[in-house]
CSV table of C-alpha atoms in Angstrom, one decimal:
chain,number,residue,atom,x,y,z
A,21,MET,CA,32.0,-19.2,-71.9
A,22,ILE,CA,33.3,-15.7,-71.4
A,23,TYR,CA,30.7,-13.1,-71.4
A,24,PHE,CA,31.9,-9.6,-72.3
A,25,ASP,CA,28.5,-8.1,-73.3
A,26,ASN,CA,27.4,-6.7,-70.0
A,27,ALA,CA,26.6,-3.3,-71.6
A,28,ALA,CA,23.7,-5.1,-73.4
A,29,THR,CA,22.6,-7.1,-70.3
A,30,THR,CA,24.5,-8.3,-67.3
A,31,LYS,CA,24.1,-12.0,-67.8
A,32,LYS,CA,25.1,-13.2,-64.4
A,33,LYS,CA,23.3,-11.7,-61.4
A,34,PRO,CA,24.0,-11.9,-57.7
A,35,LYS,CA,22.3,-15.0,-56.1
A,36,VAL,CA,20.0,-12.7,-54.1
A,37,VAL,CA,18.5,-11.5,-57.3
A,38,TYR,CA,17.5,-15.0,-58.5
A,39,ASP,CA,16.3,-15.8,-55.0
A,40,ALA,CA,14.1,-12.6,-55.0
A,41,VAL,CA,12.4,-13.6,-58.3
A,42,ASN,CA,11.8,-17.1,-57.0
A,43,GLU,CA,10.5,-15.8,-53.7
A,44,TYR,CA,8.1,-13.4,-55.4
A,45,LEU,CA,6.7,-15.9,-57.8
A,46,CYS,CA,6.3,-18.6,-55.1
A,47,GLU,CA,5.3,-16.6,-52.1
A,48,ILE,CA,3.4,-13.7,-53.6
A,49,GLY,CA,2.7,-14.4,-57.2
A,50,VAL,CA,-0.1,-11.8,-57.6
A,51,SER,CA,-0.1,-8.3,-59.0
A,52,PRO,CA,0.1,-5.1,-57.0
A,53,GLY,CA,-2.9,-2.8,-57.0
A,54,ARG,CA,-5.2,-5.5,-58.3
A,55,GLY,CA,-6.7,-7.0,-55.1
A,56,SER,CA,-7.7,-5.6,-51.8
A,57,TYR,CA,-7.1,-9.0,-50.1
A,58,SER,CA,-4.0,-9.5,-47.9
A,59,ILE,CA,-1.6,-11.0,-50.4
A,60,GLY,CA,-2.6,-8.3,-53.0
A,61,ILE,CA,-1.9,-5.7,-50.4
A,62,GLN,CA,1.4,-7.2,-49.7
A,63,ALA,CA,2.3,-7.1,-53.4
A,64,SER,CA,1.4,-3.4,-53.4
A,65,ARG,CA,3.5,-2.9,-50.3
A,66,LEU,CA,6.6,-4.5,-51.9
A,67,LEU,CA,6.0,-2.3,-55.0
A,68,TYR,CA,5.9,0.8,-52.8
A,69,LYS,CA,9.1,-0.3,-50.9
A,70,THR,CA,10.9,-0.8,-54.2
A,71,ARG,CA,9.8,2.5,-55.5
A,72,CYS,CA,11.2,4.3,-52.5
A,73,LEU,CA,14.4,2.2,-52.5
A,74,VAL,CA,15.0,3.2,-56.2
A,75,GLY,CA,14.1,6.8,-55.5
A,76,ASN,CA,16.5,7.0,-52.6
A,77,TYR,CA,19.2,5.2,-54.6
A,78,PHE,CA,19.1,8.0,-57.2
A,79,GLY,CA,18.9,10.7,-54.6
A,80,LEU,CA,15.3,11.8,-55.1
A,81,SER,CA,14.1,14.3,-52.5
A,82,VAL,CA,10.7,12.6,-52.6
A,83,PRO,CA,11.7,8.9,-53.0
A,84,GLU,CA,8.3,7.6,-54.3
A,85,LYS,CA,8.5,9.8,-57.4
A,86,VAL,CA,9.4,6.8,-59.5
A,87,VAL,CA,7.3,5.4,-62.4
A,88,PHE,CA,8.0,1.8,-63.3
A,89,THR,CA,8.2,0.8,-67.0
A,90,LYS,CA,9.3,-2.3,-68.7
A,91,ASN,CA,12.7,-0.8,-69.7
A,92,SER,CA,14.5,2.5,-70.2
A,93,THR,CA,13.3,2.8,-73.8
A,94,GLU,CA,9.7,3.0,-72.6
A,95,ALA,CA,10.7,5.4,-69.8
A,96,ILE,CA,12.5,7.7,-72.3
A,97,ASN,CA,9.5,7.5,-74.7
A,98,LEU,CA,7.1,8.3,-71.9
A,99,PHE,CA,9.1,11.4,-71.1
A,100,LEU,CA,9.7,12.6,-74.7
A,101,TYR,CA,6.2,12.0,-76.0
A,102,GLY,CA,4.6,13.1,-72.8
A,103,PHE,CA,6.6,16.3,-72.2
A,104,LEU,CA,7.4,17.8,-75.6
A,105,GLU,CA,4.9,19.9,-77.5
A,106,LYS,CA,4.7,21.5,-80.9
A,107,GLY,CA,7.4,24.1,-81.5
A,108,ASP,CA,9.7,22.8,-78.8
A,109,HIS,CA,13.5,22.4,-79.3
A,110,VAL,CA,15.6,19.7,-77.6
A,111,ILE,CA,19.4,19.3,-77.3
A,112,ILE,CA,20.9,15.9,-77.2
A,113,SER,CA,24.5,14.6,-77.4
A,114,CYS,CA,26.2,12.8,-80.2
A,115,TYR,CA,26.5,9.7,-78.0
A,116,GLU,CA,22.7,9.1,-77.5
A,117,HIS,CA,21.4,5.6,-77.9
A,118,ASN,CA,18.7,5.0,-80.4
A,119,ALA,CA,16.3,4.9,-77.5
A,120,VAL,CA,16.7,8.7,-77.4
A,121,LEU,CA,17.4,9.5,-81.0
A,122,ARG,CA,14.5,7.6,-82.5
A,123,PRO,CA,11.6,9.1,-80.5
A,124,ILE,CA,13.2,12.5,-80.9
A,125,HIS,CA,13.8,12.1,-84.6
A,126,SER,CA,10.2,10.7,-85.1
A,127,LEU,CA,8.9,13.8,-83.3
A,128,LYS,CA,10.9,16.0,-85.6
A,129,LYS,CA,9.8,14.0,-88.7
A,130,ASP,CA,6.2,14.5,-87.6
A,131,GLY,CA,6.8,18.3,-87.6
A,132,ILE,CA,6.3,18.6,-83.8
A,133,ILE,CA,9.8,19.5,-82.5
A,134,ASP,CA,13.3,20.3,-83.7
A,135,TYR,CA,16.5,19.1,-82.1
A,136,SER,CA,20.3,19.8,-82.1
A,137,VAL,CA,23.1,17.4,-81.5
A,138,ILE,CA,26.1,18.5,-79.4
A,139,SER,CA,29.1,17.3,-81.4
A,140,ARG,CA,32.0,15.2,-80.0
A,141,ASN,CA,34.3,18.1,-80.0
A,142,ASP,CA,31.8,20.5,-78.5
A,143,LEU,CA,31.3,18.3,-75.5
A,144,MET,CA,34.8,19.6,-74.5
A,145,LEU,CA,33.5,23.2,-74.4
A,146,SER,CA,32.6,24.9,-71.2
A,147,PRO,CA,28.9,24.5,-70.1
A,148,GLU,CA,28.3,28.2,-70.9
A,149,GLU,CA,29.8,27.8,-74.4
A,150,VAL,CA,27.6,24.8,-75.0
A,151,TYR,CA,24.6,26.8,-73.8
A,152,ARG,CA,25.4,29.8,-76.1
A,153,LYS,CA,26.0,27.6,-79.1
A,154,TYR,CA,23.1,25.2,-78.8
A,155,ALA,CA,20.3,26.7,-76.8
A,156,LYS,CA,17.4,28.5,-78.5
A,157,PRO,CA,14.5,30.5,-77.0
A,158,ASN,CA,12.3,27.4,-77.5
A,159,THR,CA,14.7,24.9,-76.0
A,160,LYS,CA,12.6,22.9,-73.5
A,161,ALA,CA,15.0,20.1,-72.5
A,162,ILE,CA,18.5,18.8,-72.7
A,163,VAL,CA,18.7,15.0,-72.9
A,164,MET,CA,22.0,13.3,-72.3
A,165,THR,CA,23.3,9.8,-71.7
A,166,LEU,CA,25.2,9.1,-68.5
A,167,ALA,CA,27.8,7.1,-70.5
A,168,SER,CA,28.2,6.1,-74.1
A,169,ASN,CA,27.0,2.5,-74.6
A,170,LEU,CA,29.5,2.3,-77.5
A,171,THR,CA,32.8,3.6,-76.1
A,172,GLY,CA,32.1,3.8,-72.4
A,173,ARG,CA,33.0,7.5,-72.3
A,174,ILE,CA,31.2,9.3,-69.5
A,175,VAL,CA,29.1,12.0,-71.3
A,176,TYR,CA,26.9,13.5,-68.6
A,177,ASN,CA,28.3,16.6,-66.9
A,178,ALA,CA,26.6,17.9,-63.8
A,179,GLU,CA,27.9,21.4,-64.3
A,180,LEU,CA,26.4,21.5,-67.9
A,181,PHE,CA,23.1,20.4,-66.5
A,182,ARG,CA,23.3,23.1,-63.8
A,183,VAL,CA,23.8,25.8,-66.5
A,184,PHE,CA,20.8,24.6,-68.5
A,185,ARG,CA,18.6,24.1,-65.4
A,186,ASP,CA,19.4,27.6,-64.2
A,187,LYS,CA,18.1,28.9,-67.5
A,188,GLY,CA,14.8,27.0,-67.0
A,189,ILE,CA,15.6,24.1,-69.3
A,190,THR,CA,14.6,20.7,-68.1
A,191,THR,CA,17.5,18.3,-67.7
A,192,PHE,CA,17.0,14.6,-68.5
A,193,LEU,CA,19.5,11.9,-67.9
A,194,ASP,CA,19.5,8.5,-69.7
A,195,ALA,CA,21.2,6.4,-67.0
A,196,SER,CA,20.8,3.1,-68.8
A,197,GLN,CA,24.5,2.8,-69.2
A,198,GLY,CA,26.3,3.5,-66.0
A,199,ALA,CA,23.6,3.5,-63.3
A,200,GLY,CA,25.0,0.9,-60.8
A,201,VAL,CA,28.6,1.7,-61.4
A,202,ILE,CA,28.5,5.5,-61.1
A,203,ASP,CA,27.0,7.2,-58.1
A,204,ILE,CA,24.1,9.4,-59.1
A,205,ASP,CA,22.4,12.0,-56.9
A,206,MET,CA,19.7,13.7,-58.9
A,207,GLY,CA,19.6,16.7,-56.5
A,208,GLU,CA,23.3,17.4,-56.5
A,209,GLY,CA,23.6,16.4,-60.1
A,210,ASN,CA,21.1,18.9,-61.3
A,211,ILE,CA,19.0,16.2,-62.9
A,212,ASP,CA,15.2,16.9,-63.2
A,213,CYS,CA,14.3,13.6,-64.7
A,214,LEU,CA,16.2,10.3,-65.1
A,215,ALA,CA,15.5,7.1,-67.0
A,216,PHE,CA,17.0,3.7,-65.9
A,217,THR,CA,16.8,0.1,-66.9
A,218,GLY,CA,17.2,-2.7,-64.4
A,219,HIS,CA,18.9,-5.4,-66.5
A,220,LYS,CA,22.3,-3.8,-67.1
A,221,ASP,CA,24.6,-2.5,-64.3
A,222,LEU,CA,21.7,-2.4,-61.8
A,223,LEU,CA,21.8,-6.2,-61.9
A,224,ALA,CA,18.1,-6.9,-61.9
A,225,ILE,CA,16.4,-9.3,-64.4
A,226,PRO,CA,15.1,-7.9,-67.7
A,227,GLY,CA,11.6,-6.4,-67.7
A,228,VAL,CA,11.9,-3.4,-65.4
A,229,GLY,CA,13.0,0.2,-65.9
A,230,GLY,CA,11.7,3.5,-64.9
A,231,LEU,CA,11.5,7.2,-64.8
A,232,CYS,CA,12.5,9.2,-61.7
A,233,PHE,CA,11.2,12.8,-61.2
A,234,ASN,CA,13.0,15.4,-59.2
A,235,LYS,CA,10.8,18.2,-60.4
A,236,ASP,CA,7.0,18.4,-60.8
A,237,ILE,CA,6.6,17.6,-64.5
A,238,GLU,CA,3.2,16.9,-66.1
A,239,LEU,CA,3.4,14.3,-68.8
A,240,LYS,CA,0.7,13.0,-71.1
A,241,PRO,CA,0.5,9.2,-70.5
A,242,ILE,CA,1.4,7.1,-73.5
A,243,ILE,CA,-0.6,4.1,-72.3
A,244,GLN,CA,-4.2,4.1,-71.1
A,245,GLY,CA,-5.8,1.2,-69.3
A,246,GLY,CA,-6.4,-0.5,-65.9
A,247,THR,CA,-4.6,1.1,-63.0
A,248,GLY,CA,-6.3,-0.7,-60.1
A,249,ILE,CA,-7.7,2.5,-58.6
A,250,HIS,CA,-10.4,5.0,-59.7
A,251,GLY,CA,-11.9,2.3,-61.9
A,252,ASP,CA,-15.0,4.4,-62.5
A,253,LEU,CA,-13.0,6.9,-64.6
A,254,TYR,CA,-13.0,6.5,-68.4
A,255,VAL,CA,-9.3,7.6,-68.7
A,256,ASN,CA,-6.3,7.0,-66.4
A,257,PRO,CA,-6.6,8.8,-63.1
A,258,SER,CA,-4.4,11.8,-62.5
A,259,SER,CA,-2.8,10.3,-59.5
A,260,PHE,CA,0.9,9.6,-59.5
A,261,PRO,CA,2.3,7.1,-60.4
A,262,GLU,CA,-0.8,5.2,-61.5
A,263,ARG,CA,-1.4,7.7,-64.3
A,264,TYR,CA,1.7,6.4,-66.0
A,265,GLU,CA,1.5,2.7,-65.1
A,266,ALA,CA,-1.6,1.4,-66.8
A,267,GLY,CA,-1.5,-2.3,-67.2
A,268,THR,CA,-0.1,-5.1,-65.0
A,269,LEU,CA,3.5,-4.3,-63.8
A,270,ASN,CA,6.3,-6.9,-64.0
A,271,MET,CA,6.4,-7.4,-60.3
A,272,PRO,CA,8.9,-10.3,-60.3
A,273,ALA,CA,11.3,-8.1,-62.1
A,274,ILE,CA,10.6,-5.1,-59.9
A,275,TRP,CA,11.2,-7.3,-56.8
A,276,SER,CA,14.5,-8.5,-58.4
A,277,LEU,CA,15.4,-4.8,-58.7
A,278,ASN,CA,14.7,-4.4,-55.0
A,279,ALA,CA,17.2,-7.2,-54.3
A,280,SER,CA,19.8,-5.9,-56.8
A,281,VAL,CA,19.7,-2.3,-55.6
A,282,ASN,CA,20.2,-3.5,-52.0
A,283,TYR,CA,23.1,-5.6,-53.2
A,284,LEU,CA,24.6,-2.7,-55.0
A,285,LYS,CA,24.3,-0.5,-51.9
A,286,ALA,CA,26.0,-3.1,-49.8
A,287,HIS,CA,28.8,-3.8,-52.2
A,288,LYS,CA,29.2,-0.4,-53.9
A,289,LYS,CA,32.8,0.1,-53.3
A,290,GLU,CA,34.1,-3.3,-54.3
A,291,ILE,CA,32.0,-3.3,-57.5
A,292,ILE,CA,33.3,0.1,-58.6
A,293,ILE,CA,36.9,-0.9,-57.8
A,294,LYS,CA,36.7,-4.2,-59.5
A,295,GLU,CA,35.1,-3.0,-62.7
A,296,ARG,CA,37.6,-0.1,-62.8
A,297,GLN,CA,40.5,-2.5,-62.5
A,298,LEU,CA,39.0,-4.7,-65.2
A,299,ILE,CA,38.7,-1.9,-67.7
A,300,GLU,CA,42.1,-0.4,-66.9
A,301,TYR,CA,43.7,-3.9,-67.3
A,302,PHE,CA,41.9,-4.4,-70.6
A,303,LEU,CA,43.0,-1.0,-71.9
A,304,GLU,CA,46.6,-1.8,-70.9
A,305,ARG,CA,46.6,-5.3,-72.5
A,306,ILE,CA,44.6,-4.4,-75.7
A,307,ALA,CA,47.4,-2.0,-76.6
A,308,GLU,CA,49.6,-5.0,-77.1
A,309,VAL,CA,47.5,-6.1,-80.1
A,310,GLU,CA,49.0,-5.0,-83.4
A,311,ASN,CA,47.1,-2.4,-85.4
A,312,ILE,CA,44.6,-1.8,-82.7
A,313,ILE,CA,42.3,1.2,-82.8
A,314,ILE,CA,40.7,2.1,-79.5
A,315,TYR,CA,37.8,4.7,-79.4
A,316,ASP,CA,37.7,7.4,-76.8
A,317,TYR,CA,40.7,6.0,-75.2
A,318,ASP,CA,41.6,9.1,-73.2
A,319,PHE,CA,38.2,9.7,-71.5
A,320,GLU,CA,36.8,8.8,-68.1
A,321,ARG,CA,34.7,5.7,-68.7
A,322,VAL,CA,32.4,3.0,-67.4
A,323,PRO,CA,33.8,-0.6,-68.0
A,324,VAL,CA,33.0,-0.5,-71.7
A,325,CYS,CA,35.4,-0.2,-74.6
A,326,SER,CA,35.1,-0.4,-78.4
A,327,PHE,CA,37.9,-1.1,-80.8
A,328,ASN,CA,38.8,-2.2,-84.3
A,329,ILE,CA,41.8,-4.0,-85.6
A,330,ALA,CA,43.1,-2.5,-88.9
A,331,GLY,CA,43.0,-5.1,-91.6
A,332,MET,CA,40.2,-7.2,-89.9
A,333,SER,CA,36.5,-6.4,-90.1
A,334,SER,CA,34.7,-6.0,-86.8
A,335,ASP,CA,32.3,-8.9,-87.7
A,336,SER,CA,35.2,-11.2,-88.3
A,337,VAL,CA,36.6,-10.4,-84.8
A,338,VAL,CA,33.3,-11.1,-83.2
A,339,LYS,CA,33.1,-14.4,-85.1
A,340,LEU,CA,36.6,-15.3,-84.2
A,341,LEU,CA,35.9,-14.7,-80.5
A,342,ASP,CA,32.6,-16.4,-80.6
A,343,GLU,CA,34.2,-19.6,-82.0
A,344,LYS,CA,36.3,-19.6,-78.8
A,345,GLY,CA,33.3,-19.2,-76.6
A,346,ILE,CA,33.6,-15.4,-76.0
A,347,CYS,CA,30.7,-13.1,-76.3
A,348,VAL,CA,31.5,-9.5,-77.5
A,349,ARG,CA,29.3,-7.2,-79.6
A,350,GLY,CA,29.8,-5.9,-83.1
A,351,GLY,CA,27.7,-3.8,-85.4
A,352,ILE,CA,26.2,-0.4,-84.6
A,353,HIS,CA,25.2,-1.0,-81.0
A,354,CYS,CA,22.0,1.0,-81.4
A,355,ALA,CA,24.2,4.1,-81.4
A,356,VAL,CA,24.3,5.4,-84.9
A,357,LEU,CA,25.1,9.0,-83.8
A,358,ALA,CA,28.1,7.8,-81.8
A,359,HIS,CA,29.4,5.7,-84.7
A,360,LYS,CA,28.9,8.7,-87.0
A,361,SER,CA,30.9,10.8,-84.7
A,362,LEU,CA,33.7,8.3,-84.6
A,363,GLY,CA,33.6,7.6,-88.3
A,364,THR,CA,32.7,3.9,-87.9
A,365,VAL,CA,29.2,3.7,-89.4
A,366,SER,CA,30.5,1.7,-92.3
A,367,THR,CA,32.9,-0.5,-90.3
A,368,GLY,CA,31.1,-1.0,-87.1
A,369,ALA,CA,33.3,-1.7,-84.0
A,370,VAL,CA,33.9,-4.5,-81.5
A,371,ARG,CA,32.6,-3.7,-78.1
A,372,VAL,CA,33.7,-5.4,-74.9
A,373,SER,CA,31.9,-4.6,-71.6
A,374,PHE,CA,32.8,-5.9,-68.2
A,375,GLY,CA,30.7,-6.9,-65.2
A,376,LEU,CA,31.1,-7.8,-61.6
A,377,PHE,CA,31.7,-11.4,-62.3
A,378,ASN,CA,34.4,-11.1,-65.0
A,379,SER,CA,38.1,-11.7,-64.2
A,380,PRO,CA,41.5,-10.5,-65.5
A,381,GLU,CA,42.2,-14.1,-66.6
A,382,GLU,CA,39.3,-13.8,-69.0
A,383,ILE,CA,40.8,-10.6,-70.4
A,384,ASP,CA,44.1,-12.4,-70.9
A,385,LYS,CA,42.4,-15.1,-72.9
A,386,VAL,CA,40.8,-12.6,-75.2
A,387,ILE,CA,44.0,-10.7,-75.7
A,388,SER,CA,45.9,-13.9,-76.4
A,389,ILE,CA,43.4,-14.8,-79.2
A,390,LEU,CA,43.5,-11.3,-80.7
A,391,LYS,CA,47.3,-11.3,-80.7
A,392,GLY,CA,47.3,-14.5,-82.6
A,393,SER,CA,44.6,-13.4,-85.0
A,394,LYS,CA,46.7,-12.2,-87.9
B,14,MET,CA,-12.2,5.3,-39.2
B,15,TRP,CA,-10.7,5.0,-42.6
B,16,PHE,CA,-8.2,7.3,-44.3
B,17,VAL,CA,-8.7,7.2,-48.1
B,18,PHE,CA,-5.9,8.4,-50.3
B,19,PHE,CA,-5.9,9.4,-53.9
B,20,SER,CA,-2.7,7.5,-54.7
B,21,THR,CA,-1.8,4.0,-53.6
B,22,SER,CA,1.8,5.2,-52.7
B,23,ASP,CA,0.3,7.4,-50.1
B,24,VAL,CA,-1.6,4.4,-48.5
B,25,PHE,CA,1.7,2.7,-47.8
B,26,LYS,CA,3.5,6.0,-46.9
B,27,ALA,CA,0.7,6.5,-44.3
B,28,GLU,CA,1.2,2.9,-43.1
B,29,GLU,CA,4.9,3.6,-42.6
B,30,LEU,CA,4.2,6.8,-40.8
B,31,LEU,CA,1.7,5.3,-38.4
B,32,ILE,CA,3.9,2.3,-37.6
B,33,GLU,CA,6.8,4.6,-36.9
B,34,ALA,CA,4.5,6.5,-34.5
B,35,ASP,CA,3.5,3.2,-32.9
B,36,ILE,CA,-0.2,3.6,-34.0
B,37,ASN,CA,-2.1,0.4,-34.8
B,38,CYS,CA,-3.4,0.4,-38.3
B,39,LYS,CA,-4.4,-1.9,-41.1
B,40,ILE,CA,-4.7,-1.6,-44.8
B,41,VAL,CA,-8.1,-2.7,-45.9
B,42,PRO,CA,-10.5,-2.5,-48.9
B,43,THR,CA,-11.9,1.0,-49.2
B,44,PRO,CA,-15.5,1.1,-48.0
B,45,VAL,CA,-18.2,1.5,-50.6
B,46,GLN,CA,-19.6,5.1,-50.3
B,47,ASP,CA,-21.4,6.9,-53.0
B,48,LYS,CA,-19.8,4.5,-55.5
B,49,ALA,CA,-17.8,1.2,-55.5
B,50,TYR,CA,-14.1,1.5,-55.1
B,51,CYS,CA,-11.4,-1.0,-56.0
B,52,GLY,CA,-8.5,0.4,-54.0
B,53,VAL,CA,-7.3,0.1,-50.4
B,54,CYS,CA,-7.2,2.5,-47.5
B,55,VAL,CA,-5.8,2.8,-44.0
B,56,GLU,CA,-8.1,1.8,-41.1
B,57,THR,CA,-7.3,2.8,-37.5
B,58,GLU,CA,-9.2,3.6,-34.4
B,59,ASN,CA,-6.5,6.0,-33.1
B,60,GLU,CA,-7.7,9.6,-33.1
B,61,VAL,CA,-4.1,10.8,-33.2
B,62,ALA,CA,-3.6,9.3,-36.7
B,63,GLY,CA,-4.9,12.4,-38.4
B,64,SER,CA,-2.2,14.6,-37.0
B,65,ILE,CA,0.5,12.1,-38.0
B,66,LEU,CA,-0.8,12.1,-41.6
B,67,SER,CA,-1.3,15.8,-41.8
B,68,GLY,CA,1.3,16.1,-44.7
B,69,LEU,CA,-0.7,13.8,-46.9
B,70,GLU,CA,-3.9,14.4,-48.9
B,71,TYR,CA,-6.7,12.1,-47.8
B,72,LYS,CA,-10.4,11.8,-47.2
B,73,LEU,CA,-11.5,10.7,-43.7
B,74,ILE,CA,-14.5,8.4,-43.4
B,75,LYS,CA,-15.9,7.7,-39.9
């Protein structure tokens, strides 16, 4: 099988990640913050260490300012529902995943907020021009994806965030796509708040994501429940991060994230080089396919690319490749805004996304099948 | 004596700071005071600990 759907989930993980899950389940196996006996304390200690590791990885000035969630969707919802208030205005880009669009649109539908979408062309404007065109007196946040999950285009712009932050507008980065293959320093990158998920390029197992804070932001928790401390209170305590982490955390997944982030730190250069080579090779070879349409070809990107072949529907390309044991993704990719911007809502597109364990030979095989597809 | 913190993160941050300063300490169940408590705290007999932890918010029980 050839797996080219790493933008959805990286299927294969480094061995240390599987080992970490196994180690946690076999050697610890209890939940952090739930017992004041030795092994429970050790679970809490591992949680704390992972929190700091992740915070350091994203360049937080206070590394423990990380809230763990089950994925980035939950982290994004925690931020948006917890931060925005009636009358607020938010700016997003036309490349946002539905994990951003849907909570924002729901808040608008409920009459709570309004939002504006930076168009594909306007992303080429200078940061000051974007500010002048889109910001309003009640703009409270700009929310932007690191990279498009559809085309791979890098959307986030540190200078744009600087301009907005200087005006007192909170900057929020959805790093679901790209964290792990692009270096992020929240301080230098003018990022106030960042959401991540573990199971994509961060190479952890599914079930862990989080929200990183580089600014003191008060959110209203979206879940109330047991936190393991201050159990005499009738609502979540105000302490950080327990206030936002009610319920049992997925500690095996969190410990897998510890292993994967350490792996990424140790192999950063080779991973970035390899994945860049893979996407460049694919872009070079896919051009050989007759009637190919490649989206956002000319942009800096993560190892993700979407295309169509004129005269063939995207679903038939996905089916054709699946019959040969190749996994690629068709449809809307939970990115309706991006498809709308590219004019592909009705056709969909075929997305390939590479990971650390893919090879140029696998790309050759896909190209050979596509070249013979007519 | 026990250093009781409001956040669990601070318990482990305190442990790291004390270990770095070569001060013996142990994370233990928080002693019952005016009410029962289900968290953990840092226990140490070293009087210098307070100065090491001065950047953190805690309650000291002796």
